[in-house]
mmCIF file of C-alpha atoms in Angstrom:
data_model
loop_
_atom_site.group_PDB
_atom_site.id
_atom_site.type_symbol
_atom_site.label_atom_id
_atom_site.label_comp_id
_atom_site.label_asym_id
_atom_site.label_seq_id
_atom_site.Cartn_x
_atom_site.Cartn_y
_atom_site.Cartn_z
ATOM 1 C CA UNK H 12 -26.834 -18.788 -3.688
ATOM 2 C CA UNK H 13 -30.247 -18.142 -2.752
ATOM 3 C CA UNK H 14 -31.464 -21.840 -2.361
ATOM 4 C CA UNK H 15 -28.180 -22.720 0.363
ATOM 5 C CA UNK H 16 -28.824 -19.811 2.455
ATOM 6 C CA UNK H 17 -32.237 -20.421 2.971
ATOM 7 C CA UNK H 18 -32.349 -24.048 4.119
ATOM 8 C CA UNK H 19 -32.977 -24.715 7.292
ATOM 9 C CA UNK H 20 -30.096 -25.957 9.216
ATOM 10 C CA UNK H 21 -32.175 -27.243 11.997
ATOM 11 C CA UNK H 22 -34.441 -29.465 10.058
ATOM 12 C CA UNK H 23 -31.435 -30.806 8.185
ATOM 13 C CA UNK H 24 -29.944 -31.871 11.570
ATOM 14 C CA UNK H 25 -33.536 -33.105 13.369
ATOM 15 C CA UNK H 26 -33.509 -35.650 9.881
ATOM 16 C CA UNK H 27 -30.075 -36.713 10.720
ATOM 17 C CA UNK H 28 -31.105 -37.153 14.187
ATOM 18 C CA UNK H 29 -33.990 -39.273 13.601
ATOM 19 C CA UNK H 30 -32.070 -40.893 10.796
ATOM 20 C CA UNK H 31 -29.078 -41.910 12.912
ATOM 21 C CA UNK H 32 -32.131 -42.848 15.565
ATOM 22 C CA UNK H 33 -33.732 -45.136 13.481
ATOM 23 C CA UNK H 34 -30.001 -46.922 12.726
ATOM 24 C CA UNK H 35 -29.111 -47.589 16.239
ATOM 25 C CA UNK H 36 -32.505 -49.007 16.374
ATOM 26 C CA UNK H 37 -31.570 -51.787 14.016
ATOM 27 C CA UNK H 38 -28.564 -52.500 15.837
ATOM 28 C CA UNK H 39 -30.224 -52.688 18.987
ATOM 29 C CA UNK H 40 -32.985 -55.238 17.851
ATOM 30 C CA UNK H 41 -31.858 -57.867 14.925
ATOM 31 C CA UNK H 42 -28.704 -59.541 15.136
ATOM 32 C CA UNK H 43 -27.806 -59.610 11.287
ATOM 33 C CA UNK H 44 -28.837 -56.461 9.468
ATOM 34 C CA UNK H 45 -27.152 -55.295 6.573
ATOM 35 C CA UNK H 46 -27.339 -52.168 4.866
ATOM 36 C CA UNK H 47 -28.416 -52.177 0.718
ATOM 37 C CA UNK H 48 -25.941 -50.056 -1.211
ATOM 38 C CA UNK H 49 -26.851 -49.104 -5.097
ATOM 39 C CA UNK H 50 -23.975 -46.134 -5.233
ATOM 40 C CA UNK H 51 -26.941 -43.846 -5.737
ATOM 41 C CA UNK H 52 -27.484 -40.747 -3.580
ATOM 42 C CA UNK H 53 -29.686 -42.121 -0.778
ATOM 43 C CA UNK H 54 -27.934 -45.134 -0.163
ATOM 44 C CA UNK H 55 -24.390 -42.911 0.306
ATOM 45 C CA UNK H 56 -25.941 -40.831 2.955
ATOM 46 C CA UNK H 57 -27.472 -44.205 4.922
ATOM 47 C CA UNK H 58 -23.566 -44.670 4.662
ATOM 48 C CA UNK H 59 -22.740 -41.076 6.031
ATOM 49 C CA UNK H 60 -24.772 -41.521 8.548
ATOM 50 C CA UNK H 61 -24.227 -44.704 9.735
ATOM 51 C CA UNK H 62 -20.406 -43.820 10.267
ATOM 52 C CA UNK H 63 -21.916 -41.000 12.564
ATOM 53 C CA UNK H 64 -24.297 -43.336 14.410
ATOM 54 C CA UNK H 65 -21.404 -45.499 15.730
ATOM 55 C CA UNK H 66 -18.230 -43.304 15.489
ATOM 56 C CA UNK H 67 -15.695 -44.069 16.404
ATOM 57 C CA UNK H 68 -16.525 -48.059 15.716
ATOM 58 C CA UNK H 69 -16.735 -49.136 12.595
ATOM 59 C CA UNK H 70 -20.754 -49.498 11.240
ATOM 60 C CA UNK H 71 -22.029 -53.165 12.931
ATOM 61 C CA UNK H 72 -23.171 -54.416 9.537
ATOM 62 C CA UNK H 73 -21.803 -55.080 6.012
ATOM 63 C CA UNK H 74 -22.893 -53.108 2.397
ATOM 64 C CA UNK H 75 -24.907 -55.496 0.566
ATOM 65 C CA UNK H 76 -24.922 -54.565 -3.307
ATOM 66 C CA UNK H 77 -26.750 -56.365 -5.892
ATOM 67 C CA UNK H 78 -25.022 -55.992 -9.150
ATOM 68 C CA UNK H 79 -26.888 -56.303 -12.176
ATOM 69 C CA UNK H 80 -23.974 -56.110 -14.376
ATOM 70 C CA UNK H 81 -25.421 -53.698 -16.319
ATOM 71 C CA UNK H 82 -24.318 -51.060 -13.817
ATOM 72 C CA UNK H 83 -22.167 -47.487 -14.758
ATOM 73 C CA UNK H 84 -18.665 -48.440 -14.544
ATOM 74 C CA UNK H 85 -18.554 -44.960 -12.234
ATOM 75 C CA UNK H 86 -21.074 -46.764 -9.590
ATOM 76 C CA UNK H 87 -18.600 -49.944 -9.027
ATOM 77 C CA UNK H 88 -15.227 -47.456 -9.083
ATOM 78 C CA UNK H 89 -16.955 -44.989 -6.153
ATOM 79 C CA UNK H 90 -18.328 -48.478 -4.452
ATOM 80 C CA UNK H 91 -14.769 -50.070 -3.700
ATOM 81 C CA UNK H 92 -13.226 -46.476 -2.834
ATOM 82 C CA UNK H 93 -16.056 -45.924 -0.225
ATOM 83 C CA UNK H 94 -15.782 -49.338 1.295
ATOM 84 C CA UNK H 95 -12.490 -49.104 1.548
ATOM 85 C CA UNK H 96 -12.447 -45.718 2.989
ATOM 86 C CA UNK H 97 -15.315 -46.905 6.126
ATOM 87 C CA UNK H 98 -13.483 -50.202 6.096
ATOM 88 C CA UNK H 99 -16.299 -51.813 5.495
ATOM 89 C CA UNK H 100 -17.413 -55.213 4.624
ATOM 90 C CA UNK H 101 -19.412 -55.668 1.202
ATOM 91 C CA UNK H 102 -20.961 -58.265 0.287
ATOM 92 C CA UNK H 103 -22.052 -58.281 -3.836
ATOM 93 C CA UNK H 104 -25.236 -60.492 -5.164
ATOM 94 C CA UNK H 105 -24.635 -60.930 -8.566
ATOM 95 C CA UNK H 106 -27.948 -60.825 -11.427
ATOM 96 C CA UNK H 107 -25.667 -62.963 -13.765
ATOM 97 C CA UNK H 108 -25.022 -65.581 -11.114
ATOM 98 C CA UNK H 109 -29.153 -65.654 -10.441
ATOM 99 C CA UNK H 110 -29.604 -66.206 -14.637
ATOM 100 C CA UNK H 111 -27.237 -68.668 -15.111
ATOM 101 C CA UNK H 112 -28.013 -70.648 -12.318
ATOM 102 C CA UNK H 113 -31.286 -70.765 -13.837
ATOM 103 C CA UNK H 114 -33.260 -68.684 -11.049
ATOM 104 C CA UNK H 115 -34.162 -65.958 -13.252
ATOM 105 C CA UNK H 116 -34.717 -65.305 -16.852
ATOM 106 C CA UNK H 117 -33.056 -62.402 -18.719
ATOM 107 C CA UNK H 118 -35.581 -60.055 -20.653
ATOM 108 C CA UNK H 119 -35.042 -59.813 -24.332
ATOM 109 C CA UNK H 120 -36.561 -57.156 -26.803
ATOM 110 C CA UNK H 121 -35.538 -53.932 -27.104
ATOM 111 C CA UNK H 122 -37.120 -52.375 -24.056
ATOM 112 C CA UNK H 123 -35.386 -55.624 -21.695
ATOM 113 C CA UNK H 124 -33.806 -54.852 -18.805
ATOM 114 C CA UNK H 125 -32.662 -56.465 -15.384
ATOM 115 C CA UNK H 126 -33.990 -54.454 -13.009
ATOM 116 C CA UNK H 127 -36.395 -56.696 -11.734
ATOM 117 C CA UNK H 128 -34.419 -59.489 -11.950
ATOM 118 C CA UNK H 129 -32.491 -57.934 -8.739
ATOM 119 C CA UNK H 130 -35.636 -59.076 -6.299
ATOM 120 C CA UNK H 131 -34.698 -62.818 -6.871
ATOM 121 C CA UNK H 132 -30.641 -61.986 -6.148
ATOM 122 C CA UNK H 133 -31.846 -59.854 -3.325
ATOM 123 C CA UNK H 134 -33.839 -62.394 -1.503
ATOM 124 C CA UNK H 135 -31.325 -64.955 -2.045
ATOM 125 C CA UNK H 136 -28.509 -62.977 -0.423
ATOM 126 C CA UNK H 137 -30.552 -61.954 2.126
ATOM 127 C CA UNK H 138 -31.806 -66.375 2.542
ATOM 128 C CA UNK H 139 -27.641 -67.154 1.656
ATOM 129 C CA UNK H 140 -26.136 -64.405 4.688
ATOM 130 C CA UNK H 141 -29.337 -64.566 7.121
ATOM 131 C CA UNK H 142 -29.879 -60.986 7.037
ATOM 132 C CA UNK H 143 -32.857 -60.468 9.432
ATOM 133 C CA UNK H 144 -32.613 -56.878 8.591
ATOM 134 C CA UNK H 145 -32.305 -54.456 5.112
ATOM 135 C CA UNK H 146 -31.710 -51.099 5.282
ATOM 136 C CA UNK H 147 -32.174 -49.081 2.656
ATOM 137 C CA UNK H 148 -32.534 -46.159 1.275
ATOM 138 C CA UNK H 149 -36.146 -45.235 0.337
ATOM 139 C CA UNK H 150 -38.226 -42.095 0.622
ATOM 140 C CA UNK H 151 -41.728 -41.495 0.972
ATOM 141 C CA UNK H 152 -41.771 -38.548 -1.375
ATOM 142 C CA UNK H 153 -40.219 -40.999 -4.068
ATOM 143 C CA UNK H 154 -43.467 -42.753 -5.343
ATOM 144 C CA UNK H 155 -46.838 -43.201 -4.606
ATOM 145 C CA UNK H 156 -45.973 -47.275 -3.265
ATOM 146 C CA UNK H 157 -42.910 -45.633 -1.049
ATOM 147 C CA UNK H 158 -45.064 -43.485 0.761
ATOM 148 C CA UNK H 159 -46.984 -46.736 2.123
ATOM 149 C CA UNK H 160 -44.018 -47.654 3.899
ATOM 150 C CA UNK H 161 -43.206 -47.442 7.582
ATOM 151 C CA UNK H 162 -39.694 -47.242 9.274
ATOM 152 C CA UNK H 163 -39.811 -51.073 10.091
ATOM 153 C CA UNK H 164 -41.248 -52.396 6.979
ATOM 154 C CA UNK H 165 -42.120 -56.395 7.762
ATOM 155 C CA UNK H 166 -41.858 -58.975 5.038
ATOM 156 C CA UNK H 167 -42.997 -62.493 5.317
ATOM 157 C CA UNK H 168 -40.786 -66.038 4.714
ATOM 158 C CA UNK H 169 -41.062 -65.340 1.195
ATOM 159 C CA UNK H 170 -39.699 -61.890 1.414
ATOM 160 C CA UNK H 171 -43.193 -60.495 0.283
ATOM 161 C CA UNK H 172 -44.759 -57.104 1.408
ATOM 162 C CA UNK H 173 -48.533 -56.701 2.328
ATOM 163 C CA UNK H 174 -49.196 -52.579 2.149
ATOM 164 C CA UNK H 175 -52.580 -53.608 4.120
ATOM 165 C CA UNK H 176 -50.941 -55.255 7.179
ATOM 166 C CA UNK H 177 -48.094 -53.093 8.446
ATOM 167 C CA UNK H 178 -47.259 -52.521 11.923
ATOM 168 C CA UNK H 179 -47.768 -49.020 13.817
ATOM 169 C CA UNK H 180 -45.678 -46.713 14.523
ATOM 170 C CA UNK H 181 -46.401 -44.366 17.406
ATOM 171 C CA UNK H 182 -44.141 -42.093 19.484
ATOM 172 C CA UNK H 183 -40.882 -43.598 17.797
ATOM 173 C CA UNK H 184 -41.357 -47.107 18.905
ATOM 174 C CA UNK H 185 -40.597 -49.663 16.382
ATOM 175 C CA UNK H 186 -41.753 -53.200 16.630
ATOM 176 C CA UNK H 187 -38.924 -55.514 15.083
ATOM 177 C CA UNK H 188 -40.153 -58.880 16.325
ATOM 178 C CA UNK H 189 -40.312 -61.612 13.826
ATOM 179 C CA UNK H 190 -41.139 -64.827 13.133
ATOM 180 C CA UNK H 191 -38.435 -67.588 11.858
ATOM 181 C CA UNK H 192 -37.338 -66.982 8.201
ATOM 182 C CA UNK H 193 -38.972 -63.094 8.510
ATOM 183 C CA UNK H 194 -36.830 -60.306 8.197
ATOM 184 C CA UNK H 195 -37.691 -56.098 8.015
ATOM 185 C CA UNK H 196 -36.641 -53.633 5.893
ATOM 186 C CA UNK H 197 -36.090 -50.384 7.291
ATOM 187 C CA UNK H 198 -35.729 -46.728 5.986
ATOM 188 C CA UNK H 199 -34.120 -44.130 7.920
ATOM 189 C CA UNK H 200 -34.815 -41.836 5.142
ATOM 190 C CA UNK H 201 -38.393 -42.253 4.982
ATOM 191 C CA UNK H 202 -39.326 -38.306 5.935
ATOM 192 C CA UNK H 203 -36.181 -36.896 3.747
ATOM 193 C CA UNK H 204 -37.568 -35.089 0.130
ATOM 194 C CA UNK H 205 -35.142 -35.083 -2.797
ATOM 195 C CA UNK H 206 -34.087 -31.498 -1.472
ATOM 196 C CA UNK H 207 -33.361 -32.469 1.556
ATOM 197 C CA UNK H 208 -31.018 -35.085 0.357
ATOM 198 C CA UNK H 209 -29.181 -32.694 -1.953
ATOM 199 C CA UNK H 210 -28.909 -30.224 0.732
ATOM 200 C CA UNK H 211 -27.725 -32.514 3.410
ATOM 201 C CA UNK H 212 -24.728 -33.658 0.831
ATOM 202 C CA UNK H 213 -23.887 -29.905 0.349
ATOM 203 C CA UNK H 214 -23.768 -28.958 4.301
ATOM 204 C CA UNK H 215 -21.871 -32.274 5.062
ATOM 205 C CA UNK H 216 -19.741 -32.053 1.824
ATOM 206 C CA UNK H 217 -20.322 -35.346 1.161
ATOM 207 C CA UNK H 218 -18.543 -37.021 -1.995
ATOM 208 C CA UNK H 219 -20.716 -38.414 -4.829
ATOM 209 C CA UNK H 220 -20.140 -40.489 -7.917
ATOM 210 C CA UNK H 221 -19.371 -37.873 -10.842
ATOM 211 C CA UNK H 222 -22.829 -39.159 -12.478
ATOM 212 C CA UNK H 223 -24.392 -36.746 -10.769
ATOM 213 C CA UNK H 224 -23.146 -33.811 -12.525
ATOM 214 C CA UNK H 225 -22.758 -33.017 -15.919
ATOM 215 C CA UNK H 226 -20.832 -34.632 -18.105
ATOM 216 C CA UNK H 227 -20.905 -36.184 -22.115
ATOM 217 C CA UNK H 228 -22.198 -39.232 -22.422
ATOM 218 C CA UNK H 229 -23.340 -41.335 -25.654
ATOM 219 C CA UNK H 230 -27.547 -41.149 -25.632
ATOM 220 C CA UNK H 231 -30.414 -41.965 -27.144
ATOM 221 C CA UNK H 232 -34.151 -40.926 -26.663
ATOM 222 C CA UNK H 233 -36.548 -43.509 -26.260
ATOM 223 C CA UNK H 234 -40.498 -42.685 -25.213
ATOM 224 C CA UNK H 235 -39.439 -39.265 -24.120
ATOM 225 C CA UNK H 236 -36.460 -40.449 -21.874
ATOM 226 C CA UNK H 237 -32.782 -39.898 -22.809
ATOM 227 C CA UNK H 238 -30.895 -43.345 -21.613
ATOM 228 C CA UNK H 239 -26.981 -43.996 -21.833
ATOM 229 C CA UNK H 240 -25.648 -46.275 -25.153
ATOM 230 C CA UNK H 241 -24.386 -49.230 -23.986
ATOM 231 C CA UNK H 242 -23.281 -52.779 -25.938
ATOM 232 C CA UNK H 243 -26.390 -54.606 -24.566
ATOM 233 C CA UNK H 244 -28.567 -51.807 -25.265
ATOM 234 C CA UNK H 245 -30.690 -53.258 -28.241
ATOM 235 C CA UNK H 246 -31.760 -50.239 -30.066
ATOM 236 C CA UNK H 247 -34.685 -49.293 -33.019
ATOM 237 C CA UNK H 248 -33.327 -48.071 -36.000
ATOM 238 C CA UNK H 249 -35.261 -44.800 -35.407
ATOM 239 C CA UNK H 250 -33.607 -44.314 -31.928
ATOM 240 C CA UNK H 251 -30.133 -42.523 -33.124
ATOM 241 C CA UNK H 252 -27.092 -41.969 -30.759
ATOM 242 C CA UNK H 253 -25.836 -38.560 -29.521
ATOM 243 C CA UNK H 254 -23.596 -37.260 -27.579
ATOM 244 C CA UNK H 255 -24.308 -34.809 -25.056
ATOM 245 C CA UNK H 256 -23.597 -33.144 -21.421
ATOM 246 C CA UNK H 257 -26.175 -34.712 -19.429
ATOM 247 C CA UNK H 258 -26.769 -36.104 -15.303
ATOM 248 C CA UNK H 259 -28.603 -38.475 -13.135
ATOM 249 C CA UNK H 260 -31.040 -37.390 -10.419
ATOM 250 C CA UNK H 261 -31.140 -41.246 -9.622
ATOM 251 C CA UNK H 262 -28.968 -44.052 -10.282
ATOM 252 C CA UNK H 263 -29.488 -47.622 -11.309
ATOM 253 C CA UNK H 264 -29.290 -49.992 -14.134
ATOM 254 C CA UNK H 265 -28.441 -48.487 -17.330
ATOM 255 C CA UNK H 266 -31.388 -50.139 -18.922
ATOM 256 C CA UNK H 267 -33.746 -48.324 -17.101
ATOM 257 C CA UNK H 268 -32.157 -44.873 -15.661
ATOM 258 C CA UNK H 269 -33.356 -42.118 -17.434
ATOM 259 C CA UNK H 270 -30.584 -39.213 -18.036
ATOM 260 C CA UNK H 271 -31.586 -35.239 -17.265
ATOM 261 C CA UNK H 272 -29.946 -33.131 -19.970
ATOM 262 C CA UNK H 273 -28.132 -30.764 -17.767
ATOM 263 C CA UNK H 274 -25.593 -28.415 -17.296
ATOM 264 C CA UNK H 275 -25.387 -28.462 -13.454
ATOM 265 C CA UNK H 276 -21.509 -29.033 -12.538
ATOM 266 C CA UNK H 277 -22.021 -28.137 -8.469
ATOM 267 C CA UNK H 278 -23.481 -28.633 -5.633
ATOM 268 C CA UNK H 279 -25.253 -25.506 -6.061
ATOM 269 C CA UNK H 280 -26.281 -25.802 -9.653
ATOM 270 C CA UNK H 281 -27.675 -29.190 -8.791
ATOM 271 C CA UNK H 282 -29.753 -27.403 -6.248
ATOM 272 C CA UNK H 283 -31.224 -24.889 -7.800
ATOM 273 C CA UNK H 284 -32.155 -27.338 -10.999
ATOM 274 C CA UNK H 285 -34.368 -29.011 -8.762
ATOM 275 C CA UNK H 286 -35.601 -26.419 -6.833
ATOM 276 C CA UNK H 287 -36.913 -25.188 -10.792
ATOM 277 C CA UNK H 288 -38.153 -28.742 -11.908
ATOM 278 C CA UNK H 289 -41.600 -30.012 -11.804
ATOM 279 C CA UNK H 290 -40.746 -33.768 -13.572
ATOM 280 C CA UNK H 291 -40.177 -35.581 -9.865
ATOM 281 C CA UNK H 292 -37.570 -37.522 -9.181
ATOM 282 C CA UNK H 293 -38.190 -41.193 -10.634
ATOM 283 C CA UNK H 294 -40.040 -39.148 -13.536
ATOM 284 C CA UNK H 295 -37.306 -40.419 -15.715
ATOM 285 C CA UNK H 296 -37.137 -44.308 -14.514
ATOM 286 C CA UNK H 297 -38.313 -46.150 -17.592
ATOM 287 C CA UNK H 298 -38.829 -49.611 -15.261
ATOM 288 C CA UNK H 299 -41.902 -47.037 -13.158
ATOM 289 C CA UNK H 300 -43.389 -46.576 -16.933
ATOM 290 C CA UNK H 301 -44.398 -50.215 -16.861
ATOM 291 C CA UNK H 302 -47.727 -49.858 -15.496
ATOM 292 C CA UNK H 303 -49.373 -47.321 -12.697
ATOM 293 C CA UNK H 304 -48.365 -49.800 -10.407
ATOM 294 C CA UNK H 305 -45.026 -50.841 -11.423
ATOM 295 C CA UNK H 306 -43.620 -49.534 -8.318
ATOM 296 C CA UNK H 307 -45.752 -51.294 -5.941
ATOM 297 C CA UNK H 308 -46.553 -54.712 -7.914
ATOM 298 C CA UNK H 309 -42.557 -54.822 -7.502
ATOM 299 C CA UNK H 310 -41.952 -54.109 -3.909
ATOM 300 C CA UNK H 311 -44.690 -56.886 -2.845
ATOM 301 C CA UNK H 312 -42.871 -59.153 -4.575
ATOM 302 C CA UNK H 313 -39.589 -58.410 -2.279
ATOM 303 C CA UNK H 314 -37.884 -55.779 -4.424
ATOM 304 C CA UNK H 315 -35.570 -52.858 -2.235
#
């Protein structure tokens, strides 16, 4: 195919070296990083490449997922096999722990959904294990509010993020130091595009959950966005269910990941659907629809 034999092997492989950079980094300078793992795309190749970065010891930091428990059953089953594969640790913050413990109230309505409710649960595990350091998977090309981020992206005791007071970054040297209760989230991935990503997984034939391609799946269309039929999903008696062969070009709570009708069952096909689409990436993310600033508004409040 056209798209694979065009890419350009050695930008693929100066990403992965700044990437796998950027990782030993962390390890060098904060004692208790951990790395955030949704079972999306991104967060799989932080994996992939952290097993790289320290081969052939095992990565120096545990998976920290927050579970909203309104996750695809697919995202939990590939989650276990993976950790288990890396033998790695994972640690799980649980939304429905946060709500009943009173720290966080679940939406209701018919557009309710507990996606933000994962910045609370985040910045509690993070308070709970000590983690002076969160990597995850964000890219600039994701959303206007991503693209304000650095490598080493410093939040405050309360876990906040101020876009106006960020640290330089010049000639590859990152600043990590920190005041007590402070802690930095970092993205490795920060230059990578959504085709980079998807060509990456295809030259390092790197397993992904089955969301990703097609497949049949109960739906309904809401606003202009097909989302997945689930028992909490409160719908309008206009919005009727169907059933048809659909994908995700992102993954995260049900409530709010919009599906791509699609018949892309490879590697390849996947490739060459988004080399064709001009809807980006999170175009489909009903919690971004919130407001212009949904995104940002979010992230300064602690979210990934």
């Amino acid at each position: 195919m056209e798209q694979i034999k065009k890419y350009n092997l050695n930008h693929l492989r100066e990403l992965e070296s700044e990437s796998i950079y950027v990782l030993r980094e962390v390890a060098a300078q904060f004692e208790k990083p951990a790395l955030l793992f949704s079972g999306g795309k991104d967060s799989i190749i932080l994996v992939h490449l952290s097993v790289k970065a320290f081969w052939p010891a095992k990565i120096p930091y545990p998976l920290v997922h927050i579970d909203t428990g309104h996750n695809f059953g697919e995202t939990i089953i590939f989650r276990d096999k993976l950790c288990k594969e890396i033998d790695a640790q994972l640690i799980v913050g649980s939304v429905q722990e946060t709500i009943d413990e009173g720290r966080a109230v679940e939406e209701t309505g018919f557009n309710a959904s507990r996606n933000l409710l994962q910045t609370t649960t985040l910045l509690d595990t993070i308070e709970k294990y000590k983690f002076d350091a969160a990597i995850g998977g964000g890219r600039r090309d994701e959303e206007k509010a991503r693209a304000k981020e650095r490598f080493f992206s410093h939040r405050d005791e309360f876990g906040q993020w101020d876009p106006k007071n960020q640290r330089p970054e010049l000639w590859n040297i990152f600043n990590g130091k920190k005041n007590m209760g402070e802690h930095f989230r970092v993205f490795p991935i920060s230059n990578w595009t959504e085709m980079d990503v998807w060509q990456y997984i295809y030259m390092e034939n790197i397993d992904i959950p089955r969301l990703y391609y097609t497949h049949e799946r109960d739906v309904f269309q809401r606003d202009g966005v097909w989302l997945a039929d689930a028992p909490f999903m409160m719908k309008k008696p206009s919005e009727k269910v169907e059933r048809l062969r659909v994908r995700c070009r992102t993954i995260g709570d049900i409530s709010c990941t919009g599906l791509t009708i699609s018949m892309a069952d490879s590697l390849e096909d996947i490739i060459q659907e988004i080399a064709a689409t001009r809807i980006t990436e999170r175009g489909g993310r009903a919690d971004d629809m919130r407001s212009d600033a949904a995104m940002e508004d979010r992230k300064k409040e602690g979210y990934f």
